[in-house]
Tab-separated table of C-alpha atoms in Angstrom:
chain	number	residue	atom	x	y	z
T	1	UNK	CA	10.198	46.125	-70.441
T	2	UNK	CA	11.250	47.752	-73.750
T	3	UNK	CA	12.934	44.761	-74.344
T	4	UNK	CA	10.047	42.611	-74.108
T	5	UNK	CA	8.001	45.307	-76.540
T	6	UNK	CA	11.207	45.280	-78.902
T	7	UNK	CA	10.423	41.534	-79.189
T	8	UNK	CA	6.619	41.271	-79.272
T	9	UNK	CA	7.187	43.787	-82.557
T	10	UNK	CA	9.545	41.125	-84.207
T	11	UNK	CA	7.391	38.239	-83.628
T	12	UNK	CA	4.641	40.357	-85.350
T	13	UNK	CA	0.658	38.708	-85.913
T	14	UNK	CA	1.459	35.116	-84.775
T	15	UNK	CA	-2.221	33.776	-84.407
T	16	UNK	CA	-3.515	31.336	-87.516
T	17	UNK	CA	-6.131	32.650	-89.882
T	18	UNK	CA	-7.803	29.254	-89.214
T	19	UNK	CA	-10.613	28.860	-90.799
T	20	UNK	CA	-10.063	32.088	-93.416
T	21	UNK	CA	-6.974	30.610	-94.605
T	22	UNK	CA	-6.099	26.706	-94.946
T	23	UNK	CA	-3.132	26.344	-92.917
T	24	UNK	CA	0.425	24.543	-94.388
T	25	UNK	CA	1.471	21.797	-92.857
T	26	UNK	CA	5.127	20.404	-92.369
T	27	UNK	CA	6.371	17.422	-94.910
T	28	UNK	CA	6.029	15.217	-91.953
T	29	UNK	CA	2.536	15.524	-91.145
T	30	UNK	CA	0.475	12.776	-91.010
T	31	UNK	CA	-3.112	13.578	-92.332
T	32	UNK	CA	-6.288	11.617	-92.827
T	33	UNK	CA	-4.875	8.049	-94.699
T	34	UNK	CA	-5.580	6.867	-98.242
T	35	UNK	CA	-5.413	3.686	-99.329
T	36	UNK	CA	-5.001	3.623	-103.544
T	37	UNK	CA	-4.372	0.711	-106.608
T	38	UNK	CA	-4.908	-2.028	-103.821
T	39	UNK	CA	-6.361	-5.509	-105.662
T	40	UNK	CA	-7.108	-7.644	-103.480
T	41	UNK	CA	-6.039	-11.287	-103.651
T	42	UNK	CA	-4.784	-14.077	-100.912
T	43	UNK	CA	-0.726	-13.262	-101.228
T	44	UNK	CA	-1.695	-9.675	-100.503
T	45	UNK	CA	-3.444	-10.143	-96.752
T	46	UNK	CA	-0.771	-13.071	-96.070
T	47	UNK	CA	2.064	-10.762	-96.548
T	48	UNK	CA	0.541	-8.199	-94.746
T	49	UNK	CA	2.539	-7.532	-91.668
T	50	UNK	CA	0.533	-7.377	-89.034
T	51	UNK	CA	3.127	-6.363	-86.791
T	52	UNK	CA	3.466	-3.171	-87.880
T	53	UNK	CA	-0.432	-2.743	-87.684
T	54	UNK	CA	-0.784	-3.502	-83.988
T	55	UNK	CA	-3.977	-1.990	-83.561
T	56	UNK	CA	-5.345	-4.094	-86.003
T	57	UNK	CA	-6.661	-1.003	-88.238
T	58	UNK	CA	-6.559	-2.315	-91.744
T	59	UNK	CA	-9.240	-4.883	-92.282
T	60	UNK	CA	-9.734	-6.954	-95.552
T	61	UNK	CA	-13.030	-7.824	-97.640
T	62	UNK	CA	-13.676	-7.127	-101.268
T	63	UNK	CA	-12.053	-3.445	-100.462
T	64	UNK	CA	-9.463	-2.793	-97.974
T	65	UNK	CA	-10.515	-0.333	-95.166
T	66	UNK	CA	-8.992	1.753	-92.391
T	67	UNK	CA	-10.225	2.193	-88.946
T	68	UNK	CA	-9.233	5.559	-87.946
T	69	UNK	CA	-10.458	4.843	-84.775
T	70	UNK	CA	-7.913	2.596	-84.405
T	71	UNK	CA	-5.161	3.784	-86.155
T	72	UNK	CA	-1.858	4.859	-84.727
T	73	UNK	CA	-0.783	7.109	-88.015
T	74	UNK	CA	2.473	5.491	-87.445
T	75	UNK	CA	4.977	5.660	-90.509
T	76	UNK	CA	6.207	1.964	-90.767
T	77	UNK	CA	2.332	1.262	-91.461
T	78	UNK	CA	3.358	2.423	-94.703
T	79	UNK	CA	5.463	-0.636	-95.275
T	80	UNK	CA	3.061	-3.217	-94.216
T	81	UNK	CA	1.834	-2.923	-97.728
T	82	UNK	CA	2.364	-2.625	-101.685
T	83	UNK	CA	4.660	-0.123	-102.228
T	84	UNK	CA	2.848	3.527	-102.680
T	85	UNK	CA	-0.628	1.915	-101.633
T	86	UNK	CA	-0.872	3.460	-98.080
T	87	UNK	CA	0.077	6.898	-97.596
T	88	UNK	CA	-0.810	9.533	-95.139
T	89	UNK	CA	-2.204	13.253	-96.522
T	90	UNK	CA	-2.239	16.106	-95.615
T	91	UNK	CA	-5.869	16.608	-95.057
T	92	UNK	CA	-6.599	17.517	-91.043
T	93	UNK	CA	-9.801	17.249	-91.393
T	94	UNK	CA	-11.000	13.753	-89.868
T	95	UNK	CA	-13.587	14.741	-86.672
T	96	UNK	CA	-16.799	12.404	-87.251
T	97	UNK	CA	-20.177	12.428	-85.162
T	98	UNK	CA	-20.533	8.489	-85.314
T	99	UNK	CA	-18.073	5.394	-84.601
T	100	UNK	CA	-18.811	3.709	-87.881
T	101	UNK	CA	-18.136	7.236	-89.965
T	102	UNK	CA	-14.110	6.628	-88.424
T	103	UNK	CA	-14.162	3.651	-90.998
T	104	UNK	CA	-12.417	4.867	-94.659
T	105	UNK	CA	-12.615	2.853	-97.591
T	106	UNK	CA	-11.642	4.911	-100.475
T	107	UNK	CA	-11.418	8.925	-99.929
T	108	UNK	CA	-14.705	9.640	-98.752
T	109	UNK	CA	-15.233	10.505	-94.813
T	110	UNK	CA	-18.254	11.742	-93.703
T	111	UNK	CA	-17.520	14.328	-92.076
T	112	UNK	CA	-18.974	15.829	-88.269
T	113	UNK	CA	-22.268	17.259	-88.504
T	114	UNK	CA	-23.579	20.279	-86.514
T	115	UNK	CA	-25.322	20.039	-83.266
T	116	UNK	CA	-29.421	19.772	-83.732
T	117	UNK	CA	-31.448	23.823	-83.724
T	118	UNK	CA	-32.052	23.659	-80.406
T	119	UNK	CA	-28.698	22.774	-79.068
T	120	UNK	CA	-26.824	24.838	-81.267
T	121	UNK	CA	-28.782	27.834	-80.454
T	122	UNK	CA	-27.901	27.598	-76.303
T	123	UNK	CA	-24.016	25.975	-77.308
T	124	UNK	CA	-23.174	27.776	-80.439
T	125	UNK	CA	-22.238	30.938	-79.568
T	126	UNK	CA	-20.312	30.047	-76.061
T	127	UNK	CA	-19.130	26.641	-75.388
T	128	UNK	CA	-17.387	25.531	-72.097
T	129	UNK	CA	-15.982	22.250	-71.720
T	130	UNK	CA	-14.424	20.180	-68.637
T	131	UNK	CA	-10.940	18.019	-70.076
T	132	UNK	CA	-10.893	14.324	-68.025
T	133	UNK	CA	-7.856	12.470	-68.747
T	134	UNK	CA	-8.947	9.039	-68.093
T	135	UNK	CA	-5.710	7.280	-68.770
T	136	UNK	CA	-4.065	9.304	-71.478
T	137	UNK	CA	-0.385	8.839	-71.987
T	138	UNK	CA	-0.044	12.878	-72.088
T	139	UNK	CA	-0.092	12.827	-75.711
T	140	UNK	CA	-3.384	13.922	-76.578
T	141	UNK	CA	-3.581	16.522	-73.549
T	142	UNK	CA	-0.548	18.306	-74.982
T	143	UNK	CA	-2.471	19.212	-78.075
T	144	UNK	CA	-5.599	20.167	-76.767
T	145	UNK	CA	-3.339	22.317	-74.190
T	146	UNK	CA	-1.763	23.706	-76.956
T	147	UNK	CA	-5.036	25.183	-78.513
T	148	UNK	CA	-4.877	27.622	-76.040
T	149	UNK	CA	-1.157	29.150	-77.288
T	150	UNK	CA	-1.496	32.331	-79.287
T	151	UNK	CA	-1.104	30.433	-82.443
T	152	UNK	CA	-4.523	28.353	-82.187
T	153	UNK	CA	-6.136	30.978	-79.576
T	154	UNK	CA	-9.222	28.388	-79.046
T	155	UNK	CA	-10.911	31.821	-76.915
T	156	UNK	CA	-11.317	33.934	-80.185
T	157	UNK	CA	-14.049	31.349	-81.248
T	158	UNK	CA	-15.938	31.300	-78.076
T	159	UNK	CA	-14.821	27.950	-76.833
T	160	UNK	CA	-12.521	27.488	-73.200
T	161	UNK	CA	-12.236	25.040	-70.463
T	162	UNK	CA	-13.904	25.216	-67.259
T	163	UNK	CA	-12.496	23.891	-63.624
T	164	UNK	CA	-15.489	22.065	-62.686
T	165	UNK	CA	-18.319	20.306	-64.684
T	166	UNK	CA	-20.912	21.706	-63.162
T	167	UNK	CA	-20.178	24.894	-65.183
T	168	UNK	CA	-19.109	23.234	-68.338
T	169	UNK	CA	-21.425	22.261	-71.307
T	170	UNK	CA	-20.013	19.624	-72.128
T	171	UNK	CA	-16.757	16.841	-71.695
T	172	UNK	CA	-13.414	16.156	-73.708
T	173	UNK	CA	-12.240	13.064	-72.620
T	174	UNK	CA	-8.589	11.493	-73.571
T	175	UNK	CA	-7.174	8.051	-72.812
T	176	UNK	CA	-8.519	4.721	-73.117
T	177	UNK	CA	-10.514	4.941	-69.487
T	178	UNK	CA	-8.694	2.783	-67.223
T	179	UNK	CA	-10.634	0.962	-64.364
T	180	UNK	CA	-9.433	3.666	-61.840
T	181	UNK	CA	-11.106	6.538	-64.145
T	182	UNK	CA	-14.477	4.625	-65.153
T	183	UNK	CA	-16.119	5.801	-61.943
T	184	UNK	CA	-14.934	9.405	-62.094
T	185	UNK	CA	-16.028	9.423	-65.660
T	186	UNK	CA	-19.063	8.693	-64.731
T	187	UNK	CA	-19.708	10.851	-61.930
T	188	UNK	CA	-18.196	13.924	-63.856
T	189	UNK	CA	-20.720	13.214	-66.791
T	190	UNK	CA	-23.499	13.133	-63.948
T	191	UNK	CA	-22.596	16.374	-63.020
T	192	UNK	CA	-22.888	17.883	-66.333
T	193	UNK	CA	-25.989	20.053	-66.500
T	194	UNK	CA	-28.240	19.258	-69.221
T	195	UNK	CA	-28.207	20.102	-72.508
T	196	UNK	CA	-24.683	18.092	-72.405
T	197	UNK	CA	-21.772	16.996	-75.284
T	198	UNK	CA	-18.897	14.578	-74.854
T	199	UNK	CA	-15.725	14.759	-77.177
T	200	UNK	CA	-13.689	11.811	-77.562
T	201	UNK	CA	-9.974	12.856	-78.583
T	202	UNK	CA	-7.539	10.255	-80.196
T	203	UNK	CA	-7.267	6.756	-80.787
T	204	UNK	CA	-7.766	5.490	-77.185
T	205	UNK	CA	-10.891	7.386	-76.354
T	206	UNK	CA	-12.457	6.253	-79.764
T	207	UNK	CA	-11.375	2.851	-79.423
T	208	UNK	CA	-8.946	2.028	-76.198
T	209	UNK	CA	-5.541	2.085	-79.292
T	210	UNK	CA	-2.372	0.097	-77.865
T	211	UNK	CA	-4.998	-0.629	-75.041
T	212	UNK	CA	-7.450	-2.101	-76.667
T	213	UNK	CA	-8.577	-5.103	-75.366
T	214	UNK	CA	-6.597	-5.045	-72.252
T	215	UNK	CA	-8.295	-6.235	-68.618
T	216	UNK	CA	-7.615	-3.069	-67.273
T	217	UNK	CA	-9.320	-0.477	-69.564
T	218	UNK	CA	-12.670	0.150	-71.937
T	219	UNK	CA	-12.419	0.339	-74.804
T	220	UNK	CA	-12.751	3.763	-75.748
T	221	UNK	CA	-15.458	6.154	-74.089
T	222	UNK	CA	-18.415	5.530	-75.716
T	223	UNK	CA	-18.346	1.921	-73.701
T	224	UNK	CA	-19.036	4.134	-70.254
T	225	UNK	CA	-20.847	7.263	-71.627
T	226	UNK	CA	-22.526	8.321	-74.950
T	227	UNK	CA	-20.502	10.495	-77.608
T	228	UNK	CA	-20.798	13.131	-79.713
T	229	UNK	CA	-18.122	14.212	-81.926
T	230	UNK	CA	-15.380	11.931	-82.228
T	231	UNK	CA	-11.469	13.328	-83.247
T	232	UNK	CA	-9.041	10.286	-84.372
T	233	UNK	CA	-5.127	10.787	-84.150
T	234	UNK	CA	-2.200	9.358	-82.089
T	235	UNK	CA	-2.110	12.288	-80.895
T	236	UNK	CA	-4.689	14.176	-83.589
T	237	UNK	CA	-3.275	17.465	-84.418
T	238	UNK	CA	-4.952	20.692	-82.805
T	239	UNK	CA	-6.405	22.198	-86.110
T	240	UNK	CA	-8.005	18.479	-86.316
T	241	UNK	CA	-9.963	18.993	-82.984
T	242	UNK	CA	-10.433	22.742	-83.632
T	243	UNK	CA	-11.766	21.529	-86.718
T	244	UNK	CA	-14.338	18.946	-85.170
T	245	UNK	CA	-14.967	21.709	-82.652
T	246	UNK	CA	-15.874	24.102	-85.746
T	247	UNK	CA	-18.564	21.458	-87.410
T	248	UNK	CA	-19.910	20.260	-84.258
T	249	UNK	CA	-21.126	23.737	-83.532
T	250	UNK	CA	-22.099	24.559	-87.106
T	251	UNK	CA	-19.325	27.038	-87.684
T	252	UNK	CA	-17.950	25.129	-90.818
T	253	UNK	CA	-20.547	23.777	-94.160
């Protein structure tokens, strides 16, 4: 036991100051995208190689755009294109309230917006949410898991996950929804009582990702049920959804 106490002391105060403080992120990490210096001209979109784009998330017209709905923030993206053109930043802020607001052209994302008055006033203060994996690969569940770990500590901002939907406010749904899950989707959202929210986490809930298009799966959840706040990634980081969580309930300007 003294042990244990010994080694609680070293580890010291090991929970974020998320939101007081903006949090540092690794070299590695792979923020919202920017696309810069691009002119567009025929040699550029023939050279483009789309295999390294499988998702099909850069599209071309007068400007160049990104899908973040579809993108897998994969590095080799980066050499699909002019050199120093596509680069990942370190901004973790992505969460959006509408499909279309996932597409970037330039720097500019519109950001989530908060919950109307009346639904903020019964949700903001205590929000309870039911997790359905409809197909996920694992990736995206590990990251929400992780926002209960003391570094995230999703509880000291009112927000935890519930058993069954019945008692939860709302849903946060991950994976592309495979035929197998539609039903349960459904059902699970029927259960919700009313006022009720659904979160779409990563690229396969927003859009169906590697999936995408494939007989056996939507494409993304708001083909089955109607969304709310939606968090892109492959898998999104958990400060992105903590921040979507944040904006969706007004906590953030």
């Amino acid at each position: 036991m003294w042990q244990i106490l010994k080694n609680r002391i070293k580890q010291g105060y090991r929970t974020s100051r998320y939101p007081k403080e903006e949090p540092v992120f690794p070299s590695r990490f792979r923020g919202k995208p920017v696309l810069r210096n691009i002119e567009m001209n025929a040699s550029l979109e023939n050279n483009f190689q789309k295999e390294k784009d499988a998702t099909g998330s850069i599209s071309w017209g007068n400007t160049p755009s990104v899908d973040m709905g579809k993108l897998l923030f994969n590095e080799d993206l980066k050499e699909a294109l002019p050199s120093g053109s596509f680069e990942y930043s370190n901004d973790y802020r992505m969460a959006v309230s509408r499909r279309e607001d996932l597409i970037l052209q330039g720097d500019e994302l519109k950001l989530a917006s908060a919950l109307n008055c009346k639904m903020k006033k019964i949700l903001g203060h205590s929000l309870r949410l039911r997790e359905v994996s409809a197909g996920s690969c694992g990736g995206c569940d590990a990251e929400v898991q992780a926002l209960g770990n003391v570094v995230f500590d999703l509880s000291r901002f009112g927000i935890g996950f519930v058993a069954s939907p019945r008692h939860a406010d709302g849903l946060l749904v991950t994976g592309p929804v495979t035929k197998n899950m539609k039903l349960a989707l459904k059902k699970t959202y029927e259960a919700l009582p009313d006022p009720k929210i659904v979160i779409a986490v990563g690229a396969c809930a927003a859009s169906g990702g590697p999936f995408m298009g494939g007989p056996e799966v939507s494409n993304g959840v708001d083909s089955i049920i109607p969304v709310d706040l939606y968090v892109p990634g492959c898998p999104p980081h958990p400060l992105t959804i903590l921040d979507g969580l944040l904006r969706l309930l007004g906590r953030l300007g």
